[in-house]
XYZ file of C-alpha atoms in Angstrom:
624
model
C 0.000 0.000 0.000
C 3.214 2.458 0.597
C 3.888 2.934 -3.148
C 0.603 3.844 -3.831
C 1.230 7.058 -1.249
C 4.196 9.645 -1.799
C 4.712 12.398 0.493
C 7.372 15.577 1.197
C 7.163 17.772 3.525
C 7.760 16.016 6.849
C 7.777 12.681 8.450
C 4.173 10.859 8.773
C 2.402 11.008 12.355
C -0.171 8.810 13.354
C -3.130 10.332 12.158
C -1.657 10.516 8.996
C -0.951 6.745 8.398
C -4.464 6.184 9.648
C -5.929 8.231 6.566
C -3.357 6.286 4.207
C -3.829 3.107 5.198
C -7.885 3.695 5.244
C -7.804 5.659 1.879
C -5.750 3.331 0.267
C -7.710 -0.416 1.377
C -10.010 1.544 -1.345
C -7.369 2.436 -4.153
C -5.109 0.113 -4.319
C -8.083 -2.820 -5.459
C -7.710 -3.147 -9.035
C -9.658 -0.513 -11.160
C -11.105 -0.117 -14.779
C -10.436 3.364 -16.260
C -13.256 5.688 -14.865
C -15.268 6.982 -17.252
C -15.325 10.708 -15.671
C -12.591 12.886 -16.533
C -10.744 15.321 -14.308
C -12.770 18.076 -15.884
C -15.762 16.790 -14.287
C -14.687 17.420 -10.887
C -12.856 20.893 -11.588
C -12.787 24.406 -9.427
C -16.476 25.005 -10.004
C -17.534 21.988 -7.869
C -15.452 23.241 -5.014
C -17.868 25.621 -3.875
C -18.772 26.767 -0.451
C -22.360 26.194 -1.463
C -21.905 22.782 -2.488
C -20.625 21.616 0.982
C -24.241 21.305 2.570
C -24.686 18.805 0.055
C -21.122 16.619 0.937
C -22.957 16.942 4.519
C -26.280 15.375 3.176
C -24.216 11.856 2.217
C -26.096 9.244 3.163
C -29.050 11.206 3.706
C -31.810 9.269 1.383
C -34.486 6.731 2.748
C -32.780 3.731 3.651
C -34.467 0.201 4.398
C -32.687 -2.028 7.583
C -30.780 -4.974 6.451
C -32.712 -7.204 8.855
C -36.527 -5.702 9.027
C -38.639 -3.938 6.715
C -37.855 -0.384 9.395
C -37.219 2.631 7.048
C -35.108 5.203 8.376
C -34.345 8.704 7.176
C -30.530 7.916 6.496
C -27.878 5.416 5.827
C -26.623 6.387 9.368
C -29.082 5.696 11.401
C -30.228 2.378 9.497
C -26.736 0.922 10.724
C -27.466 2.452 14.351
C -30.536 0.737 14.076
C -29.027 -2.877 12.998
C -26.586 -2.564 15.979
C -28.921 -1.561 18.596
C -31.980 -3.729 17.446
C -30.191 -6.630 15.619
C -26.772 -6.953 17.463
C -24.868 -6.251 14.196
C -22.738 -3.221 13.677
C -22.060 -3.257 10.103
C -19.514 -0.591 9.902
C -17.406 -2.064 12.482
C -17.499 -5.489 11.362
C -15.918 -3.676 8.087
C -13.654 -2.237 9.679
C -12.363 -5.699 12.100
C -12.146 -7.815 9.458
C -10.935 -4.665 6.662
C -13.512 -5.641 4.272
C -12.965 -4.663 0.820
C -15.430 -2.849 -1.286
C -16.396 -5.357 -3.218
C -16.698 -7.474 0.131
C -19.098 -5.229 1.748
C -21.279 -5.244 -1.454
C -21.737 -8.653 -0.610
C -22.228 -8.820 2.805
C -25.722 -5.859 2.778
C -26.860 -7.893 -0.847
C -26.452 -11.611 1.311
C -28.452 -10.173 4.621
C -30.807 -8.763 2.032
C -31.409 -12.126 0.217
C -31.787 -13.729 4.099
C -34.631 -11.182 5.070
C -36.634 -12.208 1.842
C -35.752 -15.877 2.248
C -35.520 -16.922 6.071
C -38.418 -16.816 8.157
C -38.215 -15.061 11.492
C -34.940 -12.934 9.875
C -36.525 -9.903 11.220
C -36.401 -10.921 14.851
C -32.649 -11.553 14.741
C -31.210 -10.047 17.936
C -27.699 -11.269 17.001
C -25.981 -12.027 14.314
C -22.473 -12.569 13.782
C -19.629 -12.295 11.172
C -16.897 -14.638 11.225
C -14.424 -12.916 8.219
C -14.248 -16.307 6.148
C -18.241 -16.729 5.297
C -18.075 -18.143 1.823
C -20.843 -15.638 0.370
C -17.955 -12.853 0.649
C -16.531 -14.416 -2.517
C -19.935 -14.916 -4.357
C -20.281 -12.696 -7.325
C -23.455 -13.595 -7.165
C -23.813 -11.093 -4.105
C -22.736 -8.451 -6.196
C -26.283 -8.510 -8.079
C -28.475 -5.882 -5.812
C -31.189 -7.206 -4.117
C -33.208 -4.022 -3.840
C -33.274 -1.304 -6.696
C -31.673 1.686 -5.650
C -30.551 0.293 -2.552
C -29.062 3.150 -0.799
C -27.116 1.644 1.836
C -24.576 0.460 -1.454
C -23.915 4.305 -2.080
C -23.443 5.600 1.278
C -20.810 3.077 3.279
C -17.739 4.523 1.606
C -18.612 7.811 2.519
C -19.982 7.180 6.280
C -16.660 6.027 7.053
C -14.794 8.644 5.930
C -17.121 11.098 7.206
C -16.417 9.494 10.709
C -12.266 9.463 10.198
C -12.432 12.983 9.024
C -14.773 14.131 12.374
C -12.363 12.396 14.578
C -9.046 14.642 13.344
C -10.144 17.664 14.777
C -6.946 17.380 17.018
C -4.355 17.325 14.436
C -3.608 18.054 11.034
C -3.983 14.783 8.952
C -1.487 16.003 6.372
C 2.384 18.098 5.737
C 2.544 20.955 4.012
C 2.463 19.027 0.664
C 0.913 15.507 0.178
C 0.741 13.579 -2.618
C -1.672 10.080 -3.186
C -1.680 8.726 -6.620
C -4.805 8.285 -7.917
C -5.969 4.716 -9.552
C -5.447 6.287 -12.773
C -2.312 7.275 -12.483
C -2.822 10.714 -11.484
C -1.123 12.191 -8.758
C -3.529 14.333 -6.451
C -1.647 16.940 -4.168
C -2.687 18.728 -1.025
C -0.907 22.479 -0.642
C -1.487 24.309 1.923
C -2.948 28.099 1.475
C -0.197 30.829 1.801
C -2.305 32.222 4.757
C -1.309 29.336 6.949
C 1.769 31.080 8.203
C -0.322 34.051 9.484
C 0.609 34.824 13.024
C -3.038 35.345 14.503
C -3.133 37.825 17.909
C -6.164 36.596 19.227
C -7.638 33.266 20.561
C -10.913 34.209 18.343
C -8.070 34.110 15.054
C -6.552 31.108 16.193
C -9.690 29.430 16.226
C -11.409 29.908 13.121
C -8.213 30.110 10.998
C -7.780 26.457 12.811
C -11.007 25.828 11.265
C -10.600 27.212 7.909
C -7.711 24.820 7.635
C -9.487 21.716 8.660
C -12.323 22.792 5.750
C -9.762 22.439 3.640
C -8.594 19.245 4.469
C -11.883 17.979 4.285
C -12.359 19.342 1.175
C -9.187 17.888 -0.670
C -9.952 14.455 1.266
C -13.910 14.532 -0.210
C -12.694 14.985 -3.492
C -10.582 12.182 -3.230
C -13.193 9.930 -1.978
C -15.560 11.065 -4.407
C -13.637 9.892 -7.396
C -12.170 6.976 -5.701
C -16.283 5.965 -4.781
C -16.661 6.941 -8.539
C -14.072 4.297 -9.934
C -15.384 1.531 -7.663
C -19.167 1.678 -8.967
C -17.674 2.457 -12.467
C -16.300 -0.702 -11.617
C -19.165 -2.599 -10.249
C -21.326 -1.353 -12.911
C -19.253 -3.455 -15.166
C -18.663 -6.878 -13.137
C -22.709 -6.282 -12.335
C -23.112 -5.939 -16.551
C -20.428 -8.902 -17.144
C -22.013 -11.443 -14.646
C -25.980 -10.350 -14.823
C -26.591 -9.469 -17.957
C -24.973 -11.872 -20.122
C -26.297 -14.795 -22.754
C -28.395 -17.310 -21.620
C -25.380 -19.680 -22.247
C -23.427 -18.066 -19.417
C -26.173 -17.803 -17.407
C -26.760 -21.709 -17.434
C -22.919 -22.182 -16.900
C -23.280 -20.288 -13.231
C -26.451 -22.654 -12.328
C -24.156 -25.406 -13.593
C -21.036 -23.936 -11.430
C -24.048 -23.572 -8.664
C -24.947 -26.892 -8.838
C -21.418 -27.730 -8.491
C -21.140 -26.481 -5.358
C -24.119 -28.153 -4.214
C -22.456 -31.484 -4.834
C -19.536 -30.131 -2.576
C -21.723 -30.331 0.450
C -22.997 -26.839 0.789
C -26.042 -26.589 2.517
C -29.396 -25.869 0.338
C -32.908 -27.172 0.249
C -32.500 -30.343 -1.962
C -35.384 -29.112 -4.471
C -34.519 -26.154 -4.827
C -33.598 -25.653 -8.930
C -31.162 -22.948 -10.361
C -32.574 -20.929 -13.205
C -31.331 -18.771 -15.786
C -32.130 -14.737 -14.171
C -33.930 -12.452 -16.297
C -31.407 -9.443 -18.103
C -31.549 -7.046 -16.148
C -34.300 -8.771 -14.125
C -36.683 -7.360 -15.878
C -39.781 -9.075 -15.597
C -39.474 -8.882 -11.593
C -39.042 -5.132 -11.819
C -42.161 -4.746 -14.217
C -44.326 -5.728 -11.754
C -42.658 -3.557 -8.685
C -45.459 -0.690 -9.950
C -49.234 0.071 -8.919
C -50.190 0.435 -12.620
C -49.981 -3.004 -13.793
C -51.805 -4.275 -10.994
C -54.477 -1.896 -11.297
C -54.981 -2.956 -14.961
C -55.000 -6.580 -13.951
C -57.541 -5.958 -11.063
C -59.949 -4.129 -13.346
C -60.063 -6.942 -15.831
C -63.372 -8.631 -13.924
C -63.570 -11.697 -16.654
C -59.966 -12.202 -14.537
C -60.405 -10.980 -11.259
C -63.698 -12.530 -10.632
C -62.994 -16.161 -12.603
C -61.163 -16.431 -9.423
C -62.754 -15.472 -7.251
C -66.472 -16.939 -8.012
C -64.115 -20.388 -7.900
C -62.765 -19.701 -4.277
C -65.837 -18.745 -3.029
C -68.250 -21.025 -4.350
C -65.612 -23.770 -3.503
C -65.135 -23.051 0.326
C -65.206 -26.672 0.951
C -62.150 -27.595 -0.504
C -60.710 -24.455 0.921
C -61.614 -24.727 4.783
C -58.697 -26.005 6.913
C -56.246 -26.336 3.797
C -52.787 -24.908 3.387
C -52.679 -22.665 -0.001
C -49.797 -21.578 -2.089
C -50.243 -18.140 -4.039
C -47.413 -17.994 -6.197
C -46.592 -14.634 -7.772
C -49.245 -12.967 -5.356
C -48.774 -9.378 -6.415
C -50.512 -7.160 -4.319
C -51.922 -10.216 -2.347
C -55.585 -10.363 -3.806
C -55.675 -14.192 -4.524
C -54.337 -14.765 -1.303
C -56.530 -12.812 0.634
C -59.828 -14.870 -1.313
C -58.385 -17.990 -0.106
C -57.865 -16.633 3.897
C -61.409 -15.319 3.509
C -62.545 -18.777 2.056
C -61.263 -20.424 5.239
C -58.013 -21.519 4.360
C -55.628 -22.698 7.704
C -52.503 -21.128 6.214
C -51.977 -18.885 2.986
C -48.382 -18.709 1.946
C -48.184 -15.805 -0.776
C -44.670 -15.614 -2.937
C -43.490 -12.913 -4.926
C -39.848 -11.752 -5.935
C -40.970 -8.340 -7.076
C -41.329 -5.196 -4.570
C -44.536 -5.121 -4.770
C -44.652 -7.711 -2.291
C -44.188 -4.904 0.538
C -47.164 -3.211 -0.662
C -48.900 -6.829 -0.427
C -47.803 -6.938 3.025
C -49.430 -3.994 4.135
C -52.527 -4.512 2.298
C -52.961 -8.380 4.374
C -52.246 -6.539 7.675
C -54.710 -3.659 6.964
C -57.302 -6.213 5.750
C -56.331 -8.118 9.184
C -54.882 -11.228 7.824
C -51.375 -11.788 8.453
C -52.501 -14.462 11.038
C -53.188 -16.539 8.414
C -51.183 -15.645 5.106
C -47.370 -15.523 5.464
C -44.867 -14.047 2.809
C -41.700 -14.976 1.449
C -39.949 -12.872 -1.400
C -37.644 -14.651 -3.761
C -37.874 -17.185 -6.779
C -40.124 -19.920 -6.692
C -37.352 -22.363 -8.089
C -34.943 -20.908 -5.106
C -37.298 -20.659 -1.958
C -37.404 -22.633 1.203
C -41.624 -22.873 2.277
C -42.134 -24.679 5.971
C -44.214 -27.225 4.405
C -46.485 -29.229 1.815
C -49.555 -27.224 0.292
C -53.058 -29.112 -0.699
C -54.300 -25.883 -3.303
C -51.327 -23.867 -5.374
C -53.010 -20.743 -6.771
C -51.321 -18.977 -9.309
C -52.441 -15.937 -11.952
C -49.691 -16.984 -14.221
C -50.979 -16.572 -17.535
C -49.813 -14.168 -20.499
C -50.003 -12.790 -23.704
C -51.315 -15.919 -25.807
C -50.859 -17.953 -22.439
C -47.290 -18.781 -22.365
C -45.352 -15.823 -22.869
C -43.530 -14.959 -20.359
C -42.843 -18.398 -19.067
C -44.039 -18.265 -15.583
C -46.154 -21.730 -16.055
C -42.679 -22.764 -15.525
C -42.319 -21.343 -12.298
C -45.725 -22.635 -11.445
C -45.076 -26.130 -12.742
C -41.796 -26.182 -10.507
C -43.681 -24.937 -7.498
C -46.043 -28.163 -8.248
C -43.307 -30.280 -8.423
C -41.606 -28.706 -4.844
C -44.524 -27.710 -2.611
C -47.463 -29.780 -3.862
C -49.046 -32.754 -1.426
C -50.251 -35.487 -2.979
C -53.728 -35.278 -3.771
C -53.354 -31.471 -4.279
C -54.721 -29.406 -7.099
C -54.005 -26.737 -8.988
C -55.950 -23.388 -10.048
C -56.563 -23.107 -12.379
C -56.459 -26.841 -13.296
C -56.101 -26.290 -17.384
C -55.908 -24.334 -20.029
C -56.155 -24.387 -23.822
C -54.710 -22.285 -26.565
C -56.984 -21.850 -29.266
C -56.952 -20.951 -33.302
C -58.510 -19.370 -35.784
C -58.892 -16.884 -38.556
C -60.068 -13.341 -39.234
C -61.049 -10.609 -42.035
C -59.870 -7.926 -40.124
C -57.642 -5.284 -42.435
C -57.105 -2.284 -39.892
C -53.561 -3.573 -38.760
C -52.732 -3.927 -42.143
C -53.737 -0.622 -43.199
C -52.708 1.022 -40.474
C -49.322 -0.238 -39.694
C -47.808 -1.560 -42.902
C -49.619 0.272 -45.764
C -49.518 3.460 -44.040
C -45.924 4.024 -45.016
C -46.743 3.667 -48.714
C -47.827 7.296 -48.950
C -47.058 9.567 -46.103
C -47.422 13.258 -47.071
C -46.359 12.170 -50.537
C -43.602 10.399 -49.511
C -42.575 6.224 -49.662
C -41.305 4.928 -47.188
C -41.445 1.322 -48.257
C -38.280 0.496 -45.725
C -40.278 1.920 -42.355
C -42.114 -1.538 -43.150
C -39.458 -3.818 -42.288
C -39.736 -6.177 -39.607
C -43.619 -4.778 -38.536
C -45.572 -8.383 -39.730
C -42.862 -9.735 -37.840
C -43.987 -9.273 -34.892
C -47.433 -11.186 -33.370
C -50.173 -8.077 -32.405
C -51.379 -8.408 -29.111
C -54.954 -6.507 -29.828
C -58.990 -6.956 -29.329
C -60.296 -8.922 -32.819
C -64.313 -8.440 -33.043
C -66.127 -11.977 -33.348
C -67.650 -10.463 -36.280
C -64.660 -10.965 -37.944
C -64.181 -14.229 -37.437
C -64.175 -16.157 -40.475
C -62.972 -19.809 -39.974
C -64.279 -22.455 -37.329
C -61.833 -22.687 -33.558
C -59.521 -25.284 -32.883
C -57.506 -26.123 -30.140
C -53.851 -26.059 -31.035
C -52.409 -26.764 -27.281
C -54.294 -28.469 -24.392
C -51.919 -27.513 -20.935
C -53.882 -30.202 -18.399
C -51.686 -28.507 -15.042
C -51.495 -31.573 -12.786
C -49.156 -33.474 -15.167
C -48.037 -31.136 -18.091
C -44.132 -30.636 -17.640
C -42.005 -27.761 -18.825
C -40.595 -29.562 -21.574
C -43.855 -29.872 -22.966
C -44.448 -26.053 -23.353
C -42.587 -25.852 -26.864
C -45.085 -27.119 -28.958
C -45.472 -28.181 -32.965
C -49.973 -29.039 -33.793
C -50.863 -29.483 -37.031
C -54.163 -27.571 -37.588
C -56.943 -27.304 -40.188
C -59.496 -24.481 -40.460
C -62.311 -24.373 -42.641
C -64.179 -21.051 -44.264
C -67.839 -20.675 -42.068
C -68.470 -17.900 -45.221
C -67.068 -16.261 -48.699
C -64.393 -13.969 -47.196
C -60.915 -12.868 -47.043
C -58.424 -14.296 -44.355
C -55.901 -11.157 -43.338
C -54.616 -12.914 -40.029
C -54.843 -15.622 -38.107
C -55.627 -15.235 -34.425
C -54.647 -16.992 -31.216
C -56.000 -16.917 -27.774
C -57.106 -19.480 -24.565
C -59.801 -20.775 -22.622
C -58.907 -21.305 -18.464
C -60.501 -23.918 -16.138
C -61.110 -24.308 -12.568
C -61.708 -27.768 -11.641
C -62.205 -29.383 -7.977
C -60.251 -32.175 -8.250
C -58.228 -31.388 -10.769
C -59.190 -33.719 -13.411
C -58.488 -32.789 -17.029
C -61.797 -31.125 -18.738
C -62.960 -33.021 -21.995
C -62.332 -31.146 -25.473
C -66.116 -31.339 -25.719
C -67.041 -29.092 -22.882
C -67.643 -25.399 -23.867
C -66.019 -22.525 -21.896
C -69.706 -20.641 -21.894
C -71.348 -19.652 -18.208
C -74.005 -22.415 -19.269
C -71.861 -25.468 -20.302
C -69.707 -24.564 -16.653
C -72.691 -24.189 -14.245
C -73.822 -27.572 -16.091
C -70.467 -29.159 -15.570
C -69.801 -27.707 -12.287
C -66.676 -25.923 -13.554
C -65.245 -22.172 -13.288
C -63.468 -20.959 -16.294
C -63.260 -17.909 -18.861
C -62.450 -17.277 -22.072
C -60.257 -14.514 -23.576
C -61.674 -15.118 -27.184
C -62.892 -12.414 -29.533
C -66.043 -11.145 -27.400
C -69.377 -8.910 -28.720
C -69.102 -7.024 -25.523
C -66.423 -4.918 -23.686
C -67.470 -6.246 -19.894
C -66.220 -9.406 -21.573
C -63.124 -7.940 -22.587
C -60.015 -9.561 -20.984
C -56.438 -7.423 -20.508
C -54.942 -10.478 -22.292
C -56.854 -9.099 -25.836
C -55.981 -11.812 -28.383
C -52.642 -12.121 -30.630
C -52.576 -11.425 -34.536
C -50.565 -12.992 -36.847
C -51.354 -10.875 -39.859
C -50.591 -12.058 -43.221
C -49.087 -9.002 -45.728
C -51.541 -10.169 -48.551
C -55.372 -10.944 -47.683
C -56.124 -14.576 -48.928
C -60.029 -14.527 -50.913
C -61.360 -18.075 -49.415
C -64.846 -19.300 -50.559
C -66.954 -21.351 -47.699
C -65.695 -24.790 -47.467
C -62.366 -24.259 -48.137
C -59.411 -25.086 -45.149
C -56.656 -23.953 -44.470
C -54.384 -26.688 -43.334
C -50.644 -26.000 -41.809
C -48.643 -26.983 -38.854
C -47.999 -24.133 -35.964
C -44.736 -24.198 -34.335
C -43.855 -22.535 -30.812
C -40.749 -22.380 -28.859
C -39.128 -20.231 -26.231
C -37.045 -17.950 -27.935
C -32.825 -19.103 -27.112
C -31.689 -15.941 -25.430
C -34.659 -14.309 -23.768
C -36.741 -17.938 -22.303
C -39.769 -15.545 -21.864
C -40.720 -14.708 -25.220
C -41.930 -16.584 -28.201
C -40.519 -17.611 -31.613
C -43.908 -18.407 -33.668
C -43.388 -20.347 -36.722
C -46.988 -20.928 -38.621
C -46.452 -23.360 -42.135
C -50.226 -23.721 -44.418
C -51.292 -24.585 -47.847
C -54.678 -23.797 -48.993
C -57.379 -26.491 -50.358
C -60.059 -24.854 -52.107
C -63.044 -26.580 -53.261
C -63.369 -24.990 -56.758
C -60.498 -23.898 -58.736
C -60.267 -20.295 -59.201
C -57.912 -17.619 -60.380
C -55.782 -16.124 -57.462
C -52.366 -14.614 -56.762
C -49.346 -17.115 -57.457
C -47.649 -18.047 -53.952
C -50.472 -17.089 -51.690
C -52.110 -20.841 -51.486
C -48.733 -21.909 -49.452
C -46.207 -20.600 -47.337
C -44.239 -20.291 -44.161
C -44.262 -17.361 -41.845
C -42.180 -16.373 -38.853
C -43.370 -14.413 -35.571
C -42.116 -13.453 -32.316
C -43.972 -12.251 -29.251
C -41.459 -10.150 -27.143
């Protein structure tokens, strides 16, 4: 650390080493170039004015590492862990002289432990040994909560406390030198004004005081680019380990699993998964908005709840799993329905919102939650009922069937069901132009202008947007049947042949995809001859919706259907069929969309004159 410090002027005192050796347990890690210049922290940020802010450091909202206790500042958060929790984070730093990248870590592992480990938040004491394993886990570099302030404001608490405890004596000669990560070398000069002989005590003090200002000036600068460097650098090991290919994703679960072998100590069926870029899905349901939407749609809302309540029965006494509970509504229909125990998973931030919303409702005797992934998470015990508002756009996108199937396959008693029990995904064809019009001819002419190349890529992608049944100009078929109890992830990639026949003399412009959703009581799969219509259920004594083409908006679903709009309409007399084979995968680097694939031909019944090409092709969608 010695030849990262040069100094004239004077041999170094105590106080002096002190700074070094602190200053430089940050600068002498190994650093990528900073992407600030020097310019960026020139004269005009050394402003009298600005040093209310250096004060404020630390100074935002900041959540305890242990409970879900918000305090004003990064400051008092760690008073509050010591005092409350019997953990002084800053001096546990400080014993074992924890890196930066070590300290990242250790808030991001007793982050993961609050979500995870029941009872967390009643820790009186908790220890650090120095030698913990998760210390050396990049995967504790990944933040566990967005904008997590307390990963900002260490650094600067610390210095903030060396720099308040040098009010005795000067903390560096009349020149210093520390060379910067970059190369740089950084000097400290005293003012000429030092030398001034004052003649009062009143003098003495303040020019004592104007010195030690500018001490703390020089070392704030310092800090602030060294802090600078390290999250220019943790920005990039974040980018290099979090958001890479699926491929390197699935060599860290394999690397995971690795360590499992070794003996390390893990609930047996628990799975590792690939994480989202950027975690992306997680975050996109942190907000109010979504959930709002999702709560309006009735046909949704109340599908599940009509099959709660009007199921009590099989509710009363039984342990439920709500898995991706959001703001907690499903859960709180099942406590309400008499279930014994509720437990309500979510790995988004809106599950502190669904926290607050059980214990002002006055059920948090009965439903517990646990943030984290479903794949990951330890639960206390077997469930009889998993209920689970999994679906997306054209049912599978966004893959969390997976997650639901896995929770089965951890969590579920023998004997246990599933709601919903089943879906379907379902086919057909319409005469609706507008897209086509719209979105693709629309750049033939705009104010006079072609701009044939603005079409590129737009049929590409599948349209996720309300069709009118009076559109609807083939027969329905079912092109995937998902019975829950015993479908397996492996089985969500799908290739059905299909065949669709003309009900009338029309034009097809796109072919249209959407699904049906049952609610059984025992689970048992629902015949392909039962309709999804409130008459065929009440006479089956099933729940279930449909989010079909509808003639009414209060039927409307938030799911709409999904276009896959052809670029030329095909003229089809009644009678004739379209025949093809429809192809869907999870797309290879993003496992939550879809890569659509739809092959047909055309069979008329009577020859007739019609574009060349049209009666056969191959088309390619995604759904992103």
């Amino acid at each position: 650390m010695s030849s990262r410090i040069l100094q004239t002027g004077g041999s170094s005192g105590a106080a002096e080493a002190a700074f070094n050796a602190r200053r430089q347990s940050v600068v002498s890690q190994v650093y990528t170039q900073s992407e600030y210049s020097e310019s960026e922290f020139g004269e005009q940020d050394n402003r009298w004015d600005d040093w209310e802010a250096e004060d404020d450091m630390g100074a935002e909202d900041a959540k305890c590492l242990f409970c879900a206790e918000v305090l004003p500042s990064a400051r008092e958060v760690f008073a509050h862990c010591a005092s409350c929790h019997g953990f002084s984070f800053l001096l546990a730093r400080r014993q074992f002289n924890l890196d930066f990248y070590q300290s990242i870590r250790l808030i991001n592992y007793l982050r993961k432990q609050a979500q995870v480990v029941e009872g967390f938040d009643e820790t009186k004491t908790w220890t650090l040994q120095g030698n913990e394993a998760f210390l050396g886990d990049d995967e504790y570099l990944r933040p566990v909560l967005e904008d997590d302030s307390l990963l900002y404001a260490f650094e600067d608490l610390e210095a903030e406390d060396f720099m308040e405890g040098q009010d005795q004596q000067s903390q560096f000669h009349h020149e210093t030198t520390i060379l910067m990560p970059q190369g740089e070398a950084k000097k400290f000069q005293r003012s000429p004004y030092e030398d001034i002989e004052t003649t009062t005590e009143l003098e003495a003090r303040l020019l004592k005081q104007l010195r030690q200002l500018e001490e703390r000036l020089f070392a704030t600068e310092v800090q602030l680019q060294n802090t600078e460097m390290q999250f220019q650098e943790y920005r990039v090991r974040v980018k290099e380990s979090f958001f890479d290919t699926l491929e390197d994703a699935t060599a860290r679960s394999m690397a995971s699993q690795s360590r499992l072998e070794d003996g390390e100590d893990r609930d047996p069926t628990a799975i590792s998964v690939p994480h989202d870029e950027g975690n992306y899905y997680f975050n996109s349901y942190a907000n109010n908005d979504i959930h709002q939407q999702m709560l309006n749609d009735r046909v949704r809302t109340e599908g599940y709840r009509d099959y709660i309540y009007e199921n009590k029965d099989i509710f009363k006494g039984k342990t439920v799993l709500d898995v991706g509970c959001g703001t907690g509504i499903l859960s709180m229909f099942a406590a309400r329905a008499g279930a014994a125990k509720v437990l309500s998973v979510d790995n988004s931030d809106i599950i502190e919102k669904a926290r607050k919303n059980i214990e002002e409702n006055g059920l948090q005797d009965v439903i517990t939650l646990y943030r984290g992934r479903i794949e990951e998470i330890r639960l206390p015990c077997k469930v009889d009922i998993i209920i689970s508002e999994w679906m997306g756009y054209f049912l599978l996108y966004e893959a969390m069937l997976d997650s639901v199937l896995v929770a089965r396959d951890r969590f579920l008693a023998p004997g246990g069901i599933l709601a919903p029990s089943q879906t379907r995904i379902l086919f057909t064809a319409s005469s609706d132009e507008s897209f086509l019009e719209d979105h693709y001819h629309y750049w033939n002419d705009v104010y006079g202008f072609k701009m044939s190349t603005m079409r590129e890529g737009v049929l590409q992608e599948a349209i996720v947007d309300f069709v009118s049944p009076d559109t609807i100009v083939t027969d329905t078929v079912v092109i995937k049947d998902l019975c829950h109890q015993t479908i397996t992830v492996v089985d969500l990639d799908f290739v059905t042949p299909f065949e669709l026949e003309m009900q009338r003399d029309d034009h097809v412009c796109a072919f249209v995809g959407y699904f049906d959703t049952w609610f059984t009581r025992d689970g048992q799969a629902v015949p392909l001859d039962v309709g999804i219509t409130k008459e065929e259920l009440k006479k089956h004594g099933l729940n279930g919706f449909t989010t079909g083409p509808v003639p009414t908006s209060a039927e409307e679903t938030h799911w709409k259907q999904t276009m896959f709009v052809l670029q030329q309409p095909i003229e089809l007399k009644k009678g004739d069929k379209v025949k093809g084979t429809f192809f869907c995968v999870k797309n290879s680097t993003n496992p939550r969309a879809l890569d659509i694939r739809i092959q047909y031909e055309i069979q008329r019944l009577e020859a007739a004159d019609h574009p060349p090409g049209q009666d056969k092709a191959e088309l390619a969608f995604y759904l992103r």
